[in-house]
PDB file of C-alpha atoms in Angstrom:
ATOM      1  CA  LEU A   1     -23.535 -19.175 -44.943  1.00 79.00           C
ATOM      2  CA  ASN A   2     -22.166 -16.529 -46.855  1.00 87.00           C
ATOM      3  CA  PRO A   3     -20.506 -14.291 -44.524  1.00 92.00           C
ATOM      4  CA  TRP A   4     -21.284 -11.240 -46.132  1.00 92.00           C
ATOM      5  CA  ASP A   5     -24.906 -12.158 -45.374  1.00 92.00           C
ATOM      6  CA  VAL A   6     -24.093 -12.900 -41.257  1.00 93.00           C
ATOM      7  CA  MET A   7     -22.255  -9.251 -41.335  1.00 94.00           C
ATOM      8  CA  LEU A   8     -25.440  -7.604 -42.830  1.00 94.00           C
ATOM      9  CA  CYS A   9     -27.174  -9.385 -40.176  1.00 94.00           C
ATOM     10  CA  VAL A  10     -25.034  -8.985 -37.769  1.00 95.00           C
ATOM     11  CA  SER A  11     -25.361  -5.270 -38.769  1.00 95.00           C
ATOM     12  CA  GLY A  12     -29.022  -5.565 -38.897  1.00 95.00           C
ATOM     13  CA  THR A  13     -29.449  -6.356 -35.484  1.00 96.00           C
ATOM     14  CA  ALA A  14     -26.810  -3.775 -34.228  1.00 96.00           C
ATOM     15  CA  ILE A  15     -29.136  -1.269 -35.989  1.00 96.00           C
ATOM     16  CA  ALA A  16     -32.254  -2.418 -34.781  1.00 96.00           C
ATOM     17  CA  CYS A  17     -31.446  -2.682 -31.042  1.00 95.00           C
ATOM     18  CA  GLU A  18     -29.648   1.017 -31.380  1.00 93.00           C
ATOM     19  CA  ASN A  19     -32.711   2.910 -32.870  1.00 95.00           C
ATOM     20  CA  ALA A  20     -35.562   0.613 -30.983  1.00 95.00           C
ATOM     21  CA  LEU A  21     -33.773   2.516 -27.457  1.00 92.00           C
ATOM     22  CA  VAL A  22     -34.620   5.996 -29.246  1.00 92.00           C
ATOM     23  CA  VAL A  23     -37.608   4.813 -30.009  1.00 93.00           C
ATOM     24  CA  ALA A  24     -38.554   3.744 -27.026  1.00 90.00           C
ATOM     25  CA  ILE A  25     -36.760   6.858 -25.231  1.00 90.00           C
ATOM     26  CA  ILE A  26     -38.978   9.594 -27.225  1.00 89.00           C
ATOM     27  CA  CYS A  27     -42.085   7.490 -26.534  1.00 87.00           C
ATOM     28  CA  TYR A  28     -41.177   6.895 -23.045  1.00 83.00           C
ATOM     29  CA  SER A  29     -41.008  11.216 -22.064  1.00 82.00           C
ATOM     30  CA  PRO A  30     -43.406  13.434 -23.078  1.00 79.00           C
ATOM     31  CA  ALA A  31     -41.154  16.265 -22.570  1.00 78.00           C
ATOM     32  CA  LEU A  32     -40.026  14.777 -26.295  1.00 81.00           C
ATOM     33  CA  ARG A  33     -43.071  15.867 -28.387  1.00 79.00           C
ATOM     34  CA  THR A  34     -41.116  19.379 -30.240  1.00 82.00           C
ATOM     35  CA  PRO A  35     -40.719  19.346 -34.047  1.00 82.00           C
ATOM     36  CA  MET A  36     -37.211  18.437 -33.305  1.00 85.00           C
ATOM     37  CA  PHE A  37     -37.516  14.719 -31.488  1.00 89.00           C
ATOM     38  CA  VAL A  38     -40.930  14.377 -33.792  1.00 91.00           C
ATOM     39  CA  LEU A  39     -37.891  14.281 -36.654  1.00 92.00           C
ATOM     40  CA  VAL A  40     -35.517  12.431 -34.330  1.00 92.00           C
ATOM     41  CA  GLY A  41     -38.345   9.496 -33.715  1.00 93.00           C
ATOM     42  CA  SER A  42     -38.835   9.608 -37.348  1.00 94.00           C
ATOM     43  CA  LEU A  43     -35.126   8.880 -38.160  1.00 94.00           C
ATOM     44  CA  ALA A  44     -34.921   6.057 -35.781  1.00 95.00           C
ATOM     45  CA  THR A  45     -38.170   4.755 -36.638  1.00 96.00           C
ATOM     46  CA  ALA A  46     -36.765   4.313 -40.428  1.00 96.00           C
ATOM     47  CA  ASP A  47     -33.596   3.058 -39.034  1.00 96.00           C
ATOM     48  CA  LEU A  48     -34.927   0.762 -36.423  1.00 96.00           C
ATOM     49  CA  LEU A  49     -37.285  -1.171 -39.467  1.00 96.00           C
ATOM     50  CA  ALA A  50     -34.155  -1.471 -41.876  1.00 96.00           C
ATOM     51  CA  GLY A  51     -32.643  -3.303 -39.454  1.00 96.00           C
ATOM     52  CA  LEU A  52     -35.325  -5.438 -38.933  1.00 96.00           C
ATOM     53  CA  GLY A  53     -35.502  -5.735 -42.877  1.00 94.00           C
ATOM     54  CA  LEU A  54     -31.684  -6.835 -42.583  1.00 95.00           C
ATOM     55  CA  ILE A  55     -32.747  -9.703 -40.037  1.00 94.00           C
ATOM     56  CA  LEU A  56     -35.500 -10.821 -41.687  1.00 92.00           C
ATOM     57  CA  ASN A  57     -33.854 -11.114 -45.331  1.00 91.00           C
ATOM     58  CA  PHE A  58     -31.080 -13.300 -43.803  1.00 91.00           C
ATOM     59  CA  VAL A  59     -33.443 -15.453 -42.180  1.00 90.00           C
ATOM     60  CA  PHE A  60     -35.430 -15.705 -45.116  1.00 87.00           C
ATOM     61  CA  GLN A  61     -33.022 -16.321 -47.016  1.00 85.00           C
ATOM     62  CA  TYR A  62     -31.427 -19.474 -45.883  1.00 84.00           C
ATOM     63  CA  VAL A  63     -34.746 -20.576 -43.886  1.00 81.00           C
ATOM     64  CA  ILE A  64     -37.705 -19.636 -46.264  1.00 77.00           C
ATOM     65  CA  ARG A  65     -36.458 -19.398 -49.803  1.00 77.00           C
ATOM     66  CA  SER A  66     -39.350 -18.368 -51.800  1.00 77.00           C
ATOM     67  CA  GLU A  67     -39.373 -15.332 -54.739  1.00 78.00           C
ATOM     68  CA  THR A  68     -42.837 -13.615 -53.075  1.00 80.00           C
ATOM     69  CA  VAL A  69     -41.039 -13.763 -49.754  1.00 84.00           C
ATOM     70  CA  SER A  70     -38.007 -12.115 -51.104  1.00 84.00           C
ATOM     71  CA  LEU A  71     -39.844  -9.226 -53.087  1.00 88.00           C
ATOM     72  CA  LEU A  72     -41.418  -8.339 -49.829  1.00 90.00           C
ATOM     73  CA  THR A  73     -38.353  -7.862 -47.826  1.00 92.00           C
ATOM     74  CA  VAL A  74     -36.276  -6.468 -50.562  1.00 92.00           C
ATOM     75  CA  GLY A  75     -39.442  -3.755 -51.259  1.00 93.00           C
ATOM     76  CA  PHE A  76     -39.635  -3.763 -47.126  1.00 95.00           C
ATOM     77  CA  LEU A  77     -35.845  -2.665 -47.452  1.00 95.00           C
ATOM     78  CA  VAL A  78     -35.989  -0.455 -49.821  1.00 95.00           C
ATOM     79  CA  ALA A  79     -38.519   1.815 -48.277  1.00 96.00           C
ATOM     80  CA  SER A  80     -37.040   1.559 -44.597  1.00 96.00           C
ATOM     81  CA  PHE A  81     -33.571   3.246 -46.352  1.00 95.00           C
ATOM     82  CA  ALA A  82     -35.672   5.626 -48.575  1.00 95.00           C
ATOM     83  CA  ALA A  83     -37.472   6.371 -45.285  1.00 96.00           C
ATOM     84  CA  SER A  84     -34.295   7.017 -43.383  1.00 95.00           C
ATOM     85  CA  VAL A  85     -32.327   9.158 -45.958  1.00 95.00           C
ATOM     86  CA  SER A  86     -35.692  11.278 -46.205  1.00 94.00           C
ATOM     87  CA  SER A  87     -35.638  11.802 -42.628  1.00 94.00           C
ATOM     88  CA  LEU A  88     -32.018  12.988 -42.637  1.00 93.00           C
ATOM     89  CA  LEU A  89     -33.448  15.321 -45.590  1.00 93.00           C
ATOM     90  CA  ALA A  90     -36.139  16.692 -43.255  1.00 92.00           C
ATOM     91  CA  ILE A  91     -33.743  17.142 -40.432  1.00 90.00           C
ATOM     92  CA  THR A  92     -31.314  18.909 -42.596  1.00 90.00           C
ATOM     93  CA  VAL A  93     -34.321  21.751 -43.776  1.00 89.00           C
ATOM     94  CA  ASP A  94     -35.557  22.046 -40.071  1.00 88.00           C
ATOM     95  CA  ARG A  95     -32.458  23.001 -38.852  1.00 86.00           C
ATOM     96  CA  TYR A  96     -32.053  25.143 -41.434  1.00 86.00           C
ATOM     97  CA  LEU A  97     -35.124  26.966 -40.964  1.00 84.00           C
ATOM     98  CA  SER A  98     -34.501  27.374 -36.909  1.00 82.00           C
ATOM     99  CA  LEU A  99     -31.769  29.097 -38.384  1.00 81.00           C
ATOM    100  CA  TYR A 100     -33.239  31.090 -41.039  1.00 80.00           C
ATOM    101  CA  ASN A 101     -36.474  31.908 -39.887  1.00 77.00           C
ATOM    102  CA  ALA A 102     -35.318  31.749 -35.621  1.00 70.00           C
ATOM    103  CA  LEU A 103     -38.534  34.197 -34.810  1.00 69.00           C
ATOM    104  CA  THR A 104     -41.167  32.628 -36.216  1.00 71.00           C
ATOM    105  CA  TYR A 105     -39.709  28.895 -35.818  1.00 71.00           C
ATOM    106  CA  TYR A 106     -41.360  28.165 -32.523  1.00 72.00           C
ATOM    107  CA  SER A 107     -44.782  28.658 -33.966  1.00 72.00           C
ATOM    108  CA  GLU A 108     -47.942  25.726 -35.617  1.00 71.00           C
ATOM    109  CA  ARG A 109     -47.130  26.750 -39.017  1.00 76.00           C
ATOM    110  CA  THR A 110     -43.546  24.793 -37.913  1.00 76.00           C
ATOM    111  CA  VAL A 111     -45.561  22.019 -36.559  1.00 82.00           C
ATOM    112  CA  LEU A 112     -47.757  21.684 -39.353  1.00 86.00           C
ATOM    113  CA  CYS A 113     -44.848  21.890 -42.242  1.00 86.00           C
ATOM    114  CA  ILE A 114     -42.881  19.491 -39.808  1.00 87.00           C
ATOM    115  CA  HIS A 115     -45.691  16.870 -40.562  1.00 89.00           C
ATOM    116  CA  THR A 116     -46.034  17.511 -44.323  1.00 91.00           C
ATOM    117  CA  MET A 117     -42.649  17.081 -44.914  1.00 91.00           C
ATOM    118  CA  LEU A 118     -42.668  13.570 -42.900  1.00 93.00           C
ATOM    119  CA  ALA A 119     -45.990  12.655 -44.303  1.00 94.00           C
ATOM    120  CA  GLY A 120     -44.601  13.401 -47.776  1.00 94.00           C
ATOM    121  CA  ALA A 121     -41.252  11.475 -47.169  1.00 93.00           C
ATOM    122  CA  TRP A 122     -42.637   8.430 -45.919  1.00 96.00           C
ATOM    123  CA  GLY A 123     -45.360   8.685 -48.564  1.00 96.00           C
ATOM    124  CA  VAL A 124     -42.696   8.671 -51.573  1.00 95.00           C
ATOM    125  CA  SER A 125     -40.426   5.859 -49.323  1.00 95.00           C
ATOM    126  CA  LEU A 126     -43.922   3.795 -49.315  1.00 95.00           C
ATOM    127  CA  CYS A 127     -44.565   3.934 -53.101  1.00 95.00           C
ATOM    128  CA  LEU A 128     -40.680   3.117 -53.535  1.00 94.00           C
ATOM    129  CA  GLY A 129     -40.925   0.175 -51.545  1.00 93.00           C
ATOM    130  CA  LEU A 130     -43.988  -1.149 -53.469  1.00 93.00           C
ATOM    131  CA  LEU A 131     -42.247  -0.759 -56.915  1.00 91.00           C
ATOM    132  CA  PRO A 132     -41.168  -4.245 -57.229  1.00 90.00           C
ATOM    133  CA  VAL A 133     -44.164  -6.106 -54.812  1.00 88.00           C
ATOM    134  CA  LEU A 134     -46.001  -4.404 -58.017  1.00 88.00           C
ATOM    135  CA  GLY A 135     -44.145  -5.730 -60.892  1.00 83.00           C
ATOM    136  CA  TRP A 136     -41.049  -3.693 -61.308  1.00 87.00           C
ATOM    137  CA  ASN A 137     -38.445  -6.608 -60.646  1.00 86.00           C
ATOM    138  CA  CYS A 138     -36.548  -8.572 -62.915  1.00 85.00           C
ATOM    139  CA  LEU A 139     -37.758 -11.980 -61.835  1.00 83.00           C
ATOM    140  CA  HIS A 140     -39.001 -12.893 -65.379  1.00 83.00           C
ATOM    141  CA  ASP A 141     -36.338 -11.390 -67.443  1.00 83.00           C
ATOM    142  CA  ARG A 142     -33.326 -11.591 -65.894  1.00 82.00           C
ATOM    143  CA  ALA A 143     -31.207  -9.740 -68.754  1.00 85.00           C
ATOM    144  CA  SER A 144     -32.795  -6.358 -67.066  1.00 86.00           C
ATOM    145  CA  CYS A 145     -31.506  -7.727 -63.429  1.00 88.00           C
ATOM    146  CA  SER A 146     -29.881  -4.517 -61.462  1.00 90.00           C
ATOM    147  CA  VAL A 147     -26.400  -5.575 -59.037  1.00 91.00           C
ATOM    148  CA  VAL A 148     -29.242  -6.073 -56.495  1.00 90.00           C
ATOM    149  CA  ARG A 149     -31.231  -8.734 -57.716  1.00 85.00           C
ATOM    150  CA  PRO A 150     -34.540  -8.947 -57.688  1.00 86.00           C
ATOM    151  CA  LEU A 151     -34.392  -4.953 -58.612  1.00 90.00           C
ATOM    152  CA  THR A 152     -34.620  -4.135 -62.648  1.00 91.00           C
ATOM    153  CA  LYS A 153     -31.626  -1.551 -63.591  1.00 92.00           C
ATOM    154  CA  SER A 154     -34.240   1.169 -64.212  1.00 92.00           C
ATOM    155  CA  ASN A 155     -35.397   0.848 -60.193  1.00 92.00           C
ATOM    156  CA  VAL A 156     -31.887   1.035 -59.056  1.00 93.00           C
ATOM    157  CA  THR A 157     -30.929   4.183 -61.352  1.00 93.00           C
ATOM    158  CA  LEU A 158     -34.545   5.767 -60.371  1.00 93.00           C
ATOM    159  CA  LEU A 159     -33.245   5.038 -56.398  1.00 94.00           C
ATOM    160  CA  SER A 160     -29.207   6.674 -56.908  1.00 94.00           C
ATOM    161  CA  ALA A 161     -30.807   9.630 -58.892  1.00 95.00           C
ATOM    162  CA  SER A 162     -33.260  10.465 -56.467  1.00 94.00           C
ATOM    163  CA  PHE A 163     -30.302   9.861 -53.412  1.00 94.00           C
ATOM    164  CA  PHE A 164     -28.363  11.812 -55.524  1.00 95.00           C
ATOM    165  CA  LEU A 165     -30.382  14.723 -55.207  1.00 95.00           C
ATOM    166  CA  ILE A 166     -31.345  14.588 -51.364  1.00 94.00           C
ATOM    167  CA  PHE A 167     -27.526  14.609 -51.010  1.00 94.00           C
ATOM    168  CA  LEU A 168     -27.204  18.083 -53.636  1.00 95.00           C
ATOM    169  CA  ILE A 169     -29.763  19.896 -52.147  1.00 94.00           C
ATOM    170  CA  MET A 170     -28.550  18.662 -47.948  1.00 92.00           C
ATOM    171  CA  LEU A 171     -25.196  20.075 -48.966  1.00 92.00           C
ATOM    172  CA  HIS A 172     -26.558  23.131 -50.703  1.00 93.00           C
ATOM    173  CA  LEU A 173     -28.566  23.864 -47.452  1.00 91.00           C
ATOM    174  CA  TYR A 174     -25.502  22.837 -44.968  1.00 88.00           C
ATOM    175  CA  ILE A 175     -23.552  25.469 -46.270  1.00 88.00           C
ATOM    176  CA  GLU A 176     -26.265  28.075 -45.959  1.00 88.00           C
ATOM    177  CA  ILE A 177     -26.392  26.965 -42.313  1.00 85.00           C
ATOM    178  CA  CYS A 178     -22.851  27.136 -41.834  1.00 83.00           C
ATOM    179  CA  LYS A 179     -23.095  31.083 -43.867  1.00 83.00           C
ATOM    180  CA  ILE A 180     -25.743  31.756 -41.238  1.00 82.00           C
ATOM    181  CA  VAL A 181     -23.712  30.004 -38.634  1.00 77.00           C
ATOM    182  CA  CYS A 182     -20.723  32.015 -39.227  1.00 76.00           C
ATOM    183  CA  ARG A 183     -22.327  35.208 -40.350  1.00 77.00           C
ATOM    184  CA  HIS A 184     -24.328  35.010 -36.825  1.00 69.00           C
ATOM    185  CA  ALA A 185     -21.644  34.374 -35.019  1.00 66.00           C
ATOM    186  CA  HIS A 186     -19.887  37.432 -36.392  1.00 64.00           C
ATOM    187  CA  GLN A 187     -22.657  39.475 -36.132  1.00 67.00           C
ATOM    188  CA  ILE A 188     -22.004  38.788 -32.101  1.00 64.00           C
ATOM    189  CA  ALA A 189     -18.514  39.468 -32.305  1.00 62.00           C
ATOM    190  CA  LEU A 190     -18.648  43.058 -33.102  1.00 63.00           C
ATOM    191  CA  GLN A 191     -21.708  44.087 -31.027  1.00 63.00           C
ATOM    192  CA  GLN A 192     -19.156  43.158 -28.459  1.00 61.00           C
ATOM    193  CA  HIS A 193     -16.637  45.527 -30.643  1.00 55.00           C
ATOM    194  CA  PHE A 194     -13.673  43.056 -30.521  1.00 55.00           C
ATOM    195  CA  LEU A 195     -13.344  39.364 -32.154  1.00 51.00           C
ATOM    196  CA  THR A 196     -12.383  36.827 -29.434  1.00 52.00           C
ATOM    197  CA  ALA A 197     -10.817  33.392 -29.660  1.00 51.00           C
ATOM    198  CA  SER A 198     -13.392  31.628 -28.507  1.00 51.00           C
ATOM    199  CA  HIS A 199     -15.945  33.689 -31.451  1.00 49.00           C
ATOM    200  CA  TYR A 200     -13.295  31.324 -33.852  1.00 51.00           C
ATOM    201  CA  VAL A 201     -13.650  28.411 -31.757  1.00 55.00           C
ATOM    202  CA  THR A 202     -17.203  28.725 -31.613  1.00 53.00           C
ATOM    203  CA  THR A 203     -17.531  29.227 -35.811  1.00 55.00           C
ATOM    204  CA  LYS A 204     -14.871  26.120 -36.101  1.00 61.00           C
ATOM    205  CA  LYS A 205     -16.744  23.614 -33.950  1.00 62.00           C
ATOM    206  CA  GLY A 206     -20.005  24.322 -35.788  1.00 62.00           C
ATOM    207  CA  VAL A 207     -18.354  24.330 -39.318  1.00 68.00           C
ATOM    208  CA  SER A 208     -16.152  21.103 -37.990  1.00 74.00           C
ATOM    209  CA  THR A 209     -19.408  18.936 -36.812  1.00 73.00           C
ATOM    210  CA  LEU A 210     -21.516  19.910 -40.152  1.00 77.00           C
ATOM    211  CA  ALA A 211     -19.443  18.353 -42.476  1.00 80.00           C
ATOM    212  CA  ILE A 212     -18.615  15.497 -39.798  1.00 84.00           C
ATOM    213  CA  ILE A 213     -21.935  14.265 -40.511  1.00 84.00           C
ATOM    214  CA  LEU A 214     -23.043  15.354 -43.948  1.00 87.00           C
ATOM    215  CA  GLY A 215     -19.256  13.212 -44.780  1.00 89.00           C
ATOM    216  CA  THR A 216     -20.333  10.315 -42.593  1.00 91.00           C
ATOM    217  CA  PHE A 217     -24.047  10.367 -44.618  1.00 92.00           C
ATOM    218  CA  GLY A 218     -22.158  10.737 -47.929  1.00 92.00           C
ATOM    219  CA  ALA A 219     -19.149   8.194 -47.140  1.00 93.00           C
ATOM    220  CA  SER A 220     -21.806   5.574 -46.421  1.00 93.00           C
ATOM    221  CA  TRP A 221     -24.266   6.140 -49.142  1.00 94.00           C
ATOM    222  CA  LEU A 222     -22.127   7.499 -52.475  1.00 94.00           C
ATOM    223  CA  PRO A 223     -19.680   4.150 -53.211  1.00 94.00           C
ATOM    224  CA  PHE A 224     -23.251   2.041 -52.756  1.00 95.00           C
ATOM    225  CA  ALA A 225     -25.256   4.709 -55.150  1.00 94.00           C
ATOM    226  CA  ILE A 226     -22.922   5.255 -58.081  1.00 95.00           C
ATOM    227  CA  TYR A 227     -22.052   1.515 -58.157  1.00 94.00           C
ATOM    228  CA  CYS A 228     -25.314   0.814 -58.166  1.00 92.00           C
ATOM    229  CA  VAL A 229     -25.767   2.982 -61.972  1.00 91.00           C
ATOM    230  CA  VAL A 230     -22.483   1.712 -63.254  1.00 92.00           C
ATOM    231  CA  GLY A 231     -22.031  -1.270 -61.885  1.00 88.00           C
ATOM    232  CA  ASP A 232     -23.289  -4.123 -64.087  1.00 88.00           C
ATOM    233  CA  PRO A 233     -25.150  -7.539 -62.564  1.00 87.00           C
ATOM    234  CA  ASP A 234     -22.197  -9.852 -64.374  1.00 88.00           C
ATOM    235  CA  TYR A 235     -19.653  -7.722 -61.728  1.00 90.00           C
ATOM    236  CA  PRO A 236     -18.836 -10.371 -59.077  1.00 90.00           C
ATOM    237  CA  SER A 237     -21.625  -9.975 -55.861  1.00 90.00           C
ATOM    238  CA  VAL A 238     -18.614  -9.415 -53.710  1.00 92.00           C
ATOM    239  CA  TYR A 239     -19.054  -6.182 -55.144  1.00 93.00           C
ATOM    240  CA  THR A 240     -22.250  -5.244 -53.834  1.00 93.00           C
ATOM    241  CA  TYR A 241     -22.003  -6.632 -50.511  1.00 93.00           C
ATOM    242  CA  ALA A 242     -19.004  -4.354 -49.960  1.00 94.00           C
ATOM    243  CA  THR A 243     -20.526  -1.351 -51.153  1.00 94.00           C
ATOM    244  CA  LEU A 244     -24.067  -2.106 -49.074  1.00 93.00           C
ATOM    245  CA  LEU A 245     -22.478  -3.092 -46.206  1.00 93.00           C
ATOM    246  CA  PRO A 246     -21.100   0.649 -45.553  1.00 93.00           C
ATOM    247  CA  ALA A 247     -24.544   1.909 -46.586  1.00 94.00           C
ATOM    248  CA  THR A 248     -26.400  -0.232 -43.506  1.00 94.00           C
ATOM    249  CA  TYR A 249     -23.554   1.561 -41.145  1.00 94.00           C
ATOM    250  CA  ASN A 250     -25.211   4.886 -41.495  1.00 93.00           C
ATOM    251  CA  SER A 251     -28.241   3.980 -39.721  1.00 93.00           C
ATOM    252  CA  MET A 252     -26.075   2.316 -37.038  1.00 93.00           C
ATOM    253  CA  ILE A 253     -23.960   5.715 -36.701  1.00 93.00           C
ATOM    254  CA  ASN A 254     -27.580   8.007 -36.998  1.00 93.00           C
ATOM    255  CA  PRO A 255     -28.358   7.381 -33.289  1.00 92.00           C
ATOM    256  CA  ILE A 256     -24.987   8.684 -32.515  1.00 91.00           C
ATOM    257  CA  ILE A 257     -25.134  11.721 -33.642  1.00 89.00           C
ATOM    258  CA  TYR A 258     -28.605  12.555 -33.865  1.00 87.00           C
ATOM    259  CA  ALA A 259     -30.124  11.277 -31.090  1.00 86.00           C
ATOM    260  CA  TYR A 260     -27.610  10.162 -28.081  1.00 87.00           C
ATOM    261  CA  ARG A 261     -25.461  13.091 -28.117  1.00 84.00           C
ATOM    262  CA  ASN A 262     -28.773  15.284 -27.550  1.00 82.00           C
ATOM    263  CA  GLN A 263     -29.082  16.457 -23.397  1.00 83.00           C
ATOM    264  CA  GLU A 264     -32.846  15.516 -23.474  1.00 85.00           C
ATOM    265  CA  ILE A 265     -32.315  12.579 -24.635  1.00 86.00           C
ATOM    266  CA  GLN A 266     -29.806  11.529 -22.050  1.00 84.00           C
ATOM    267  CA  ARG A 267     -31.985  12.374 -19.052  1.00 84.00           C
ATOM    268  CA  SER A 268     -34.508  10.580 -20.564  1.00 82.00           C
ATOM    269  CA  MET A 269     -32.078   7.072 -21.306  1.00 81.00           C
ATOM    270  CA  TRP A 270     -31.478   7.992 -17.046  1.00 81.00           C
ATOM    271  CA  VAL A 271     -35.009   8.102 -16.459  1.00 77.00           C
ATOM    272  CA  LEU A 272     -35.140   4.813 -18.213  1.00 72.00           C
ATOM    273  CA  PHE A 273     -33.131   2.634 -17.091  1.00 72.00           C
ATOM    274  CA  CYS A 274     -32.807   3.666 -13.551  1.00 71.00           C
ATOM    275  CA  GLY A 275     -37.150   5.380 -12.704  1.00 60.00           C
ATOM    276  CA  CYS A 276     -35.319   8.071 -11.104  1.00 47.00           C
ATOM    277  CA  PHE A 277     -32.937  10.579 -11.658  1.00 44.00           C
ATOM    278  CA  GLN A 278     -30.798  12.775  -9.663  1.00 47.00           C
ATOM    279  CA  SER A 279     -27.513  14.689 -10.494  1.00 44.00           C
ATOM    280  CA  LYS A 280     -26.146  17.802 -10.149  1.00 42.00           C
ATOM    281  CA  VAL A 281     -25.364  18.285 -13.640  1.00 41.00           C
ATOM    282  CA  SER A 282     -27.766  20.986 -15.233  1.00 43.00           C
ATOM    283  CA  PHE A 283     -29.176  18.999 -18.859  1.00 44.00           C
ATOM    284  CA  ARG A 284     -29.523  22.300 -21.540  1.00 44.00           C
ATOM    285  CA  SER A 285     -32.232  21.245 -23.831  1.00 43.00           C
ATOM    286  CA  ARG A 286     -30.844  21.819 -26.890  1.00 48.00           C
ATOM    287  CA  SER A 287     -32.412  24.004 -29.843  1.00 46.00           C
ATOM    288  CA  PRO A 288     -33.118  22.136 -33.101  1.00 46.00           C
ATOM    289  CA  SER A 289     -30.331  24.555 -34.695  1.00 44.00           C
ATOM    290  CA  ASP A 290     -27.727  22.809 -32.339  1.00 51.00           C
ATOM    291  CA  VAL A 291     -25.382  21.187 -34.474  1.00 45.00           C
TER     292      VAL A 291
END
């Protein structure tokens, strides 16, 4: 057994378990039907499928050796991870809208916008996943293979370019979110006629959280996306594994950042596991703009 394949399978198992719990909590709790939780559910579903895809890829690689099965599993993984990245972009757009259009955010128009974004994200992700199955592969032309067989060089270039575009959009939106958060905090402080220490602490905390979110996303995916563009299929496969494995960690971290930190989900988790929940602790439902 290739130890890198084993690590990817273990990573996929952890990803599937973490995100299956998030999906179960959101489906179990009728209160978690707001646009924010719909987006979190979409992200968890995409990451769950990605985890299952890693497991299936390991099983089929060592149990059922078939070119057709290989194409299906690779296409499944491409679609799942593309949906995960697209859902992260949708969450970023939702956070921006919740701050930029705070007065009109809770309206039917916002719900329609969220559902449209998700439909578009999943539609595009499905199309990207189908490309290898429909013939955009290098099974019959080894010279066109990329560092991720059986995907072609042009295919992974398209995927990498799409990732770079999404990353730049997210970077721009998070910078705008930071500006809005700092401006709102400054306006509140001025209304109180003085700038308190808590103003700086709150602003610094919000900006630091945004930096952690974007930094985690970039650190996970950028090495693999860059290597897909500059790498050569003749390079040792260890380079591909070494950049792909950290990319899977993003799907492992997403539930912690976007789900388990939310107090509504924490309360629903207690209800799901305990059947009843009694606590003197007051849970505050976070708004979509909470970072």
